[in-house]
Structure formats: C-alpha cells, structure tokens
Amino acid sequence: GDSVTQMEGPVTLSEEAFLTINCTYTATGYPSLFWYVQYPGEGLQLLLKATKADDKGSNKGFEATYRKETTSFHLEKGSVQVSDSAVYFCALSDPGSGNTGKLIFGQGTTLQVKP
Amino acid sequence: DSGVTQTPKHLITATGQRVTLRCSPRSGDLSVYWYQQSLDQGLQFLIQYYNGEERAKGNILERFSAQQFPDLHSELNLSSLELGDSALYFCASSGSSGGALRTDTQYFGPGTRLTVL
C-alpha cells in the first residue's frame, strides 16, 4: 500500500543553518506530494506541494522537488529562523485510490531552531 | 485562520460514552476529511465525504461513524469510547476549485482534543 517515510527527529539547528528533511514515498500511481507544517497547538497548514514529476514547490524560503526516479520529496531551506520551529509532515495523495484526495502522512519531523 | 471550524476544542469523557465532533468546512468546499492524530499511530485518515456522500474510508473503527449534512457541515460520532481513542481529531476541507481532489490543498481546522478517562 501507499506509504510515506520521513527522517527521524527531532532536528535541532542553530538560526541561519541549512535545513534538509528527507521524505521518500511508495505509491501505486503518480501521486501528488505535499509538505504540511504544524505549529504548537494549531492545525496543519500547507507549506508547499508538487503535483507531477520534476515540479518544484516553494513557499516562505522552503523548497522541495518531486523526484520520481528516487521517489523522494525532500524539504530544504537555506537559512532557518527560530519561527520555523514546528513539526513538518510529508504527505501524498495517490490517484490510484480514486479521485478522493485522501492524504497519507509520514510520521512527522520535529524541528527546533535555537537562537 | 484556515476557514475551517471545529467544535468543541476539548472534550473529556469516560470510557463507554458517546461523543459528537462537529466540523464546518471552508466556504465553497464540498469535501470534508476526518483525520486522527495520536502519539502511537501518527496522523491517520479516517473518512471522507463529498457533497453529502461518503467518498472514501480509511482506518475507521466500526464504533465510529460520520455524516455530511446538506449545508456541508460534518459530524464525527464516536461511541463505546475506549482509553485508546484519546487523540486529536482534525477535520479538513477542499474541493472548491472544481479540479482533481488529489491535487487540491486541504485546509485543516484547529482540531478537537478528546480525552477518554
């Protein structure tokens, strides 16, 4: 079945450091891929998405490229800020499941950025 | 603010009881999704409704049921509650763009934290 695997956390970085959070997936079709972020005490909000191979999603300095050959969608940011501290979820929506849009999530990666 | 509202924010109840969680989707969104977030299982898809009809089912227990009403709000009913049902329950909505749901952004509510004692 479909699945998403994220790197284990927590990830602790100093402000202005480079961030990479790895995400790989297994899917029957060609899924859409998403990164969602959850700040403490809040619901999830979309950070970025890519709906076909080689697409790059970007938002607020974060980027991720849909790599079909390596089934990956790694999240990167060149210079993190304390305000980026949150839990990051990689997710997929697989067309093989019909036009439902249901999301399959990775386990989440906690990012802590220290001043 | 995502535009998705969920009530109540917190719910504390006893084992064996029944509760109802309510969700109002964003204006114009036809699809409502329910997810459960727990420490041991992570974020799991439970069930989806689209314009009043059930569209997809995930890892939803038989003790749980949901419905979507003509005004598009949705309710998730949890019965015969067990300690293990304690979790954060999220509602999300999408589908106002008219395109494929698999590419749509889902907008999440703030969640209902259920504690079963």
mmCIF file of C-alpha atoms in Angstrom:
data_model
loop_
_atom_site.group_PDB
_atom_site.id
_atom_site.type_symbol
_atom_site.label_atom_id
_atom_site.label_comp_id
_atom_site.label_asym_id
_atom_site.label_seq_id
_atom_site.Cartn_x
_atom_site.Cartn_y
_atom_site.Cartn_z
ATOM 1 C CA GLY A 1 0.000 0.000 0.000
ATOM 2 C CA ASP A 2 0.876 3.666 -0.138
ATOM 3 C CA SER A 3 3.293 4.954 2.470
ATOM 4 C CA VAL A 4 5.497 7.923 3.335
ATOM 5 C CA THR A 5 8.745 7.730 5.278
ATOM 6 C CA GLN A 6 10.361 10.773 6.868
ATOM 7 C CA MET A 7 13.660 11.123 8.604
ATOM 8 C CA GLU A 8 13.597 10.633 12.346
ATOM 9 C CA GLY A 9 13.551 13.718 14.506
ATOM 10 C CA PRO A 10 13.931 15.837 16.394
ATOM 11 C CA VAL A 11 16.176 18.006 14.284
ATOM 12 C CA THR A 12 17.922 20.760 16.220
ATOM 13 C CA LEU A 13 19.627 23.578 14.305
ATOM 14 C CA SER A 14 21.082 26.976 15.019
ATOM 15 C CA GLU A 15 19.480 30.023 13.436
ATOM 16 C CA GLU A 16 20.615 30.592 9.814
ATOM 17 C CA ALA A 17 21.643 26.950 9.376
ATOM 18 C CA PHE A 18 20.692 24.921 6.290
ATOM 19 C CA LEU A 19 17.763 22.553 6.673
ATOM 20 C CA THR A 20 17.040 19.272 4.938
ATOM 21 C CA ILE A 21 14.231 16.928 5.964
ATOM 22 C CA ASN A 22 14.184 13.746 3.920
ATOM 23 C CA CYS A 23 10.959 12.227 2.629
ATOM 24 C CA THR A 24 10.510 9.141 0.450
ATOM 25 C CA TYR A 25 7.279 7.541 -0.675
ATOM 26 C CA THR A 26 5.707 4.386 -2.048
ATOM 27 C CA ALA A 27 2.634 4.696 -4.245
ATOM 28 C CA THR A 28 0.808 2.705 -6.888
ATOM 29 C CA GLY A 29 0.286 5.622 -9.256
ATOM 30 C CA TYR A 30 1.769 9.072 -9.724
ATOM 31 C CA PRO A 31 0.838 10.845 -6.512
ATOM 32 C CA SER A 32 0.657 14.482 -5.618
ATOM 33 C CA LEU A 33 3.122 15.341 -2.851
ATOM 34 C CA PHE A 34 2.727 17.822 -0.018
ATOM 35 C CA TRP A 35 4.578 19.291 2.924
ATOM 36 C CA TYR A 36 2.375 20.425 5.799
ATOM 37 C CA VAL A 37 3.576 22.249 8.924
ATOM 38 C CA GLN A 38 2.047 22.116 12.396
ATOM 39 C CA TYR A 39 2.895 24.856 14.885
ATOM 40 C CA PRO A 40 2.336 24.113 18.580
ATOM 41 C CA GLY A 41 -1.337 23.965 19.478
ATOM 42 C CA GLU A 42 -2.512 24.511 15.906
ATOM 43 C CA GLY A 43 -3.849 22.537 12.986
ATOM 44 C CA LEU A 44 -1.833 21.660 9.912
ATOM 45 C CA GLN A 45 -1.245 24.180 7.180
ATOM 46 C CA LEU A 46 0.079 23.603 3.698
ATOM 47 C CA LEU A 47 3.687 24.649 3.237
ATOM 48 C CA LEU A 48 4.137 23.602 -0.396
ATOM 49 C CA LYS A 49 3.095 20.987 -2.916
ATOM 50 C CA ALA A 50 4.025 19.392 -6.250
ATOM 51 C CA THR A 51 1.600 17.502 -8.421
ATOM 52 C CA LYS A 52 3.843 15.942 -11.080
ATOM 53 C CA ALA A 53 7.378 14.684 -11.539
ATOM 54 C CA ASP A 54 10.153 17.323 -11.595
ATOM 55 C CA ASP A 55 7.808 20.004 -10.231
ATOM 56 C CA LYS A 56 9.360 22.191 -7.539
ATOM 57 C CA GLY A 57 7.145 23.522 -4.790
ATOM 58 C CA SER A 58 8.292 26.584 -2.875
ATOM 59 C CA ASN A 59 6.966 28.875 -0.168
ATOM 60 C CA LYS A 60 8.470 31.120 2.561
ATOM 61 C CA GLY A 61 12.011 30.092 1.580
ATOM 62 C CA PHE A 62 11.240 26.357 1.711
ATOM 63 C CA GLU A 63 11.619 24.215 -1.401
ATOM 64 C CA ALA A 64 11.033 20.597 -2.397
ATOM 65 C CA THR A 65 11.387 18.881 -5.776
ATOM 66 C CA TYR A 66 9.285 15.890 -6.849
ATOM 67 C CA ARG A 67 11.812 13.207 -7.883
ATOM 68 C CA LYS A 68 10.051 10.237 -9.470
ATOM 69 C CA GLU A 69 13.288 8.311 -10.096
ATOM 70 C CA THR A 70 14.200 8.306 -6.412
ATOM 71 C CA THR A 71 10.572 8.520 -5.111
ATOM 72 C CA SER A 72 11.584 11.443 -2.937
ATOM 73 C CA PHE A 73 10.348 14.897 -1.967
ATOM 74 C CA HIS A 74 12.986 16.314 0.389
ATOM 75 C CA LEU A 75 12.288 19.627 2.116
ATOM 76 C CA GLU A 76 15.044 22.259 2.148
ATOM 77 C CA LYS A 77 15.567 25.769 3.434
ATOM 78 C CA GLY A 78 18.745 27.766 3.089
ATOM 79 C CA SER A 79 18.581 29.674 6.370
ATOM 80 C CA VAL A 80 16.202 28.691 9.154
ATOM 81 C CA GLN A 81 14.744 31.034 11.735
ATOM 82 C CA VAL A 82 13.532 30.439 15.288
ATOM 83 C CA SER A 83 9.990 30.937 13.985
ATOM 84 C CA ASP A 84 10.400 27.837 11.760
ATOM 85 C CA SER A 85 10.337 25.608 14.855
ATOM 86 C CA ALA A 86 7.405 23.247 14.266
ATOM 87 C CA VAL A 87 6.506 19.721 13.201
ATOM 88 C CA TYR A 88 6.773 19.052 9.459
ATOM 89 C CA PHE A 89 4.730 16.363 7.719
ATOM 90 C CA CYS A 90 5.315 14.932 4.277
ATOM 91 C CA ALA A 91 2.152 13.552 2.656
ATOM 92 C CA LEU A 92 0.889 12.056 -0.579
ATOM 93 C CA SER A 93 -2.398 11.789 -2.395
ATOM 94 C CA ASP A 94 -2.495 8.818 -4.735
ATOM 95 C CA PRO A 95 -4.713 8.830 -7.829
ATOM 96 C CA GLY A 96 -4.668 5.020 -7.646
ATOM 97 C CA SER A 97 -7.111 5.372 -4.773
ATOM 98 C CA GLY A 98 -9.652 7.110 -6.990
ATOM 99 C CA ASN A 99 -10.322 10.838 -7.049
ATOM 100 C CA THR A 100 -10.597 11.058 -3.283
ATOM 101 C CA GLY A 101 -7.725 13.307 -2.299
ATOM 102 C CA LYS A 102 -7.209 11.449 0.989
ATOM 103 C CA LEU A 103 -3.755 12.115 2.399
ATOM 104 C CA ILE A 104 -1.246 9.540 3.602
ATOM 105 C CA PHE A 105 1.144 11.181 6.063
ATOM 106 C CA GLY A 106 4.659 10.454 7.202
ATOM 107 C CA GLN A 107 5.325 10.291 10.919
ATOM 108 C CA GLY A 108 6.349 13.952 11.169
ATOM 109 C CA THR A 109 9.719 15.545 11.924
ATOM 110 C CA THR A 110 10.099 17.991 14.781
ATOM 111 C CA LEU A 111 12.365 20.935 14.015
ATOM 112 C CA GLN A 112 13.783 23.064 16.796
ATOM 113 C CA VAL A 113 15.769 26.161 15.854
ATOM 114 C CA LYS A 114 17.891 27.768 18.557
ATOM 115 C CA PRO A 115 18.910 31.462 18.506
ATOM 116 C CA ASP B 1 -7.176 31.153 10.051
ATOM 117 C CA SER B 2 -7.899 28.305 7.631
ATOM 118 C CA GLY B 3 -11.642 28.977 7.483
ATOM 119 C CA VAL B 4 -12.414 25.501 8.855
ATOM 120 C CA THR B 5 -14.047 25.464 12.281
ATOM 121 C CA GLN B 6 -14.246 22.585 14.702
ATOM 122 C CA THR B 7 -16.167 22.273 17.934
ATOM 123 C CA PRO B 8 -15.593 21.582 20.707
ATOM 124 C CA LYS B 9 -11.921 22.376 21.146
ATOM 125 C CA HIS B 10 -11.546 19.990 24.082
ATOM 126 C CA LEU B 11 -13.665 17.055 25.177
ATOM 127 C CA ILE B 12 -13.163 14.972 28.303
ATOM 128 C CA THR B 13 -15.360 11.938 28.790
ATOM 129 C CA ALA B 14 -15.429 8.469 30.311
ATOM 130 C CA THR B 15 -14.981 5.041 28.776
ATOM 131 C CA GLY B 16 -18.130 3.642 27.236
ATOM 132 C CA GLN B 17 -19.567 7.051 26.426
ATOM 133 C CA ARG B 18 -20.526 8.555 23.046
ATOM 134 C CA VAL B 19 -19.437 11.938 21.702
ATOM 135 C CA THR B 20 -20.040 14.014 18.573
ATOM 136 C CA LEU B 21 -17.399 16.203 16.954
ATOM 137 C CA ARG B 22 -18.528 18.911 14.578
ATOM 138 C CA CYS B 23 -16.807 20.473 11.590
ATOM 139 C CA SER B 24 -17.740 23.377 9.312
ATOM 140 C CA PRO B 25 -15.732 23.432 6.083
ATOM 141 C CA ARG B 26 -14.412 26.483 4.261
ATOM 142 C CA SER B 27 -16.987 28.321 2.235
ATOM 143 C CA GLY B 28 -17.352 26.627 -1.153
ATOM 144 C CA ASP B 29 -15.519 23.425 -0.228
ATOM 145 C CA LEU B 30 -17.523 20.290 -0.998
ATOM 146 C CA SER B 31 -15.192 17.702 0.504
ATOM 147 C CA VAL B 32 -14.649 17.051 4.203
ATOM 148 C CA TYR B 33 -11.962 14.730 5.578
ATOM 149 C CA TRP B 34 -11.521 13.445 9.116
ATOM 150 C CA TYR B 35 -8.084 12.525 10.493
ATOM 151 C CA GLN B 36 -6.931 11.182 13.840
ATOM 152 C CA GLN B 37 -3.592 12.210 15.335
ATOM 153 C CA SER B 38 -2.183 10.126 18.163
ATOM 154 C CA LEU B 39 1.300 9.596 19.556
ATOM 155 C CA ASP B 40 1.477 5.933 18.626
ATOM 156 C CA GLN B 41 -0.322 5.965 15.251
ATOM 157 C CA GLY B 42 0.610 9.385 13.938
ATOM 158 C CA LEU B 43 -1.793 11.119 11.547
ATOM 159 C CA GLN B 44 -4.301 8.700 10.040
ATOM 160 C CA PHE B 45 -7.092 9.264 7.544
ATOM 161 C CA LEU B 46 -10.465 8.145 8.867
ATOM 162 C CA ILE B 47 -13.179 9.032 6.370
ATOM 163 C CA GLN B 48 -14.122 11.472 3.602
ATOM 164 C CA TYR B 49 -17.423 12.934 2.452
ATOM 165 C CA TYR B 50 -18.013 14.779 -0.787
ATOM 166 C CA ASN B 51 -21.181 16.823 -1.251
ATOM 167 C CA GLY B 52 -23.097 14.682 1.231
ATOM 168 C CA GLU B 53 -21.909 11.278 0.040
ATOM 169 C CA GLU B 54 -19.244 9.054 1.577
ATOM 170 C CA ARG B 55 -16.272 9.044 -0.835
ATOM 171 C CA ALA B 56 -13.509 7.127 0.944
ATOM 172 C CA LYS B 57 -12.929 5.185 4.125
ATOM 173 C CA GLY B 58 -9.641 4.663 5.897
ATOM 174 C CA ASN B 59 -8.732 3.119 9.233
ATOM 175 C CA ILE B 60 -12.029 3.979 10.873
ATOM 176 C CA LEU B 61 -13.329 1.737 13.616
ATOM 177 C CA GLU B 62 -16.871 0.333 13.409
ATOM 178 C CA ARG B 63 -17.663 2.247 16.621
ATOM 179 C CA PHE B 64 -17.050 5.470 14.704
ATOM 180 C CA SER B 65 -19.354 6.967 12.096
ATOM 181 C CA ALA B 66 -19.687 10.234 10.252
ATOM 182 C CA GLN B 67 -22.073 12.148 8.064
ATOM 183 C CA GLN B 68 -22.182 15.312 5.995
ATOM 184 C CA PHE B 69 -25.313 17.406 6.050
ATOM 185 C CA PRO B 70 -26.966 19.427 3.232
ATOM 186 C CA ASP B 71 -25.268 22.610 4.467
ATOM 187 C CA LEU B 72 -21.971 20.659 4.099
ATOM 188 C CA HIS B 73 -21.014 20.640 7.756
ATOM 189 C CA SER B 74 -19.933 17.256 9.049
ATOM 190 C CA GLU B 75 -20.139 15.347 12.291
ATOM 191 C CA LEU B 76 -17.954 12.511 13.529
ATOM 192 C CA ASN B 77 -19.646 10.243 16.064
ATOM 193 C CA LEU B 78 -17.506 8.155 18.387
ATOM 194 C CA SER B 79 -19.240 5.570 20.562
ATOM 195 C CA SER B 80 -18.325 2.974 23.197
ATOM 196 C CA LEU B 81 -15.230 5.025 23.823
ATOM 197 C CA GLU B 82 -12.024 3.365 24.970
ATOM 198 C CA LEU B 83 -8.884 4.825 26.526
ATOM 199 C CA GLY B 84 -7.084 4.307 23.224
ATOM 200 C CA ASP B 85 -9.484 6.658 21.425
ATOM 201 C CA SER B 86 -7.867 9.615 23.194
ATOM 202 C CA ALA B 87 -6.367 11.686 20.387
ATOM 203 C CA LEU B 88 -6.561 14.895 18.416
ATOM 204 C CA TYR B 89 -9.227 14.736 15.710
ATOM 205 C CA PHE B 90 -8.802 17.016 12.716
ATOM 206 C CA CYS B 91 -11.249 17.965 10.059
ATOM 207 C CA ALA B 92 -10.023 19.262 6.711
ATOM 208 C CA SER B 93 -11.841 20.551 3.656
ATOM 209 C CA SER B 94 -11.118 21.031 -0.024
ATOM 210 C CA GLY B 95 -12.810 20.847 -3.389
ATOM 211 C CA SER B 96 -13.891 24.362 -4.195
ATOM 212 C CA SER B 97 -11.580 24.589 -7.208
ATOM 213 C CA GLY B 98 -13.544 22.039 -9.225
ATOM 214 C CA GLY B 99 -10.354 20.236 -10.170
ATOM 215 C CA ALA B 100 -8.984 16.857 -9.172
ATOM 216 C CA LEU B 101 -9.164 16.382 -5.420
ATOM 217 C CA ARG B 102 -5.773 14.688 -5.380
ATOM 218 C CA THR B 103 -4.058 17.960 -6.310
ATOM 219 C CA ASP B 104 -6.151 20.201 -4.066
ATOM 220 C CA THR B 105 -4.826 21.796 -0.924
ATOM 221 C CA GLN B 106 -6.639 20.560 2.159
ATOM 222 C CA TYR B 107 -7.375 23.204 4.787
ATOM 223 C CA PHE B 108 -7.271 21.925 8.343
ATOM 224 C CA GLY B 109 -9.274 23.013 11.339
ATOM 225 C CA PRO B 110 -7.662 23.544 14.753
ATOM 226 C CA GLY B 111 -8.736 20.074 15.929
ATOM 227 C CA THR B 112 -10.724 18.607 18.806
ATOM 228 C CA ARG B 113 -8.677 17.086 21.601
ATOM 229 C CA LEU B 114 -10.532 14.076 23.001
ATOM 230 C CA THR B 115 -9.512 12.666 26.357
ATOM 231 C CA VAL B 116 -11.133 9.420 27.488
ATOM 232 C CA LEU B 117 -10.727 8.702 31.211
#
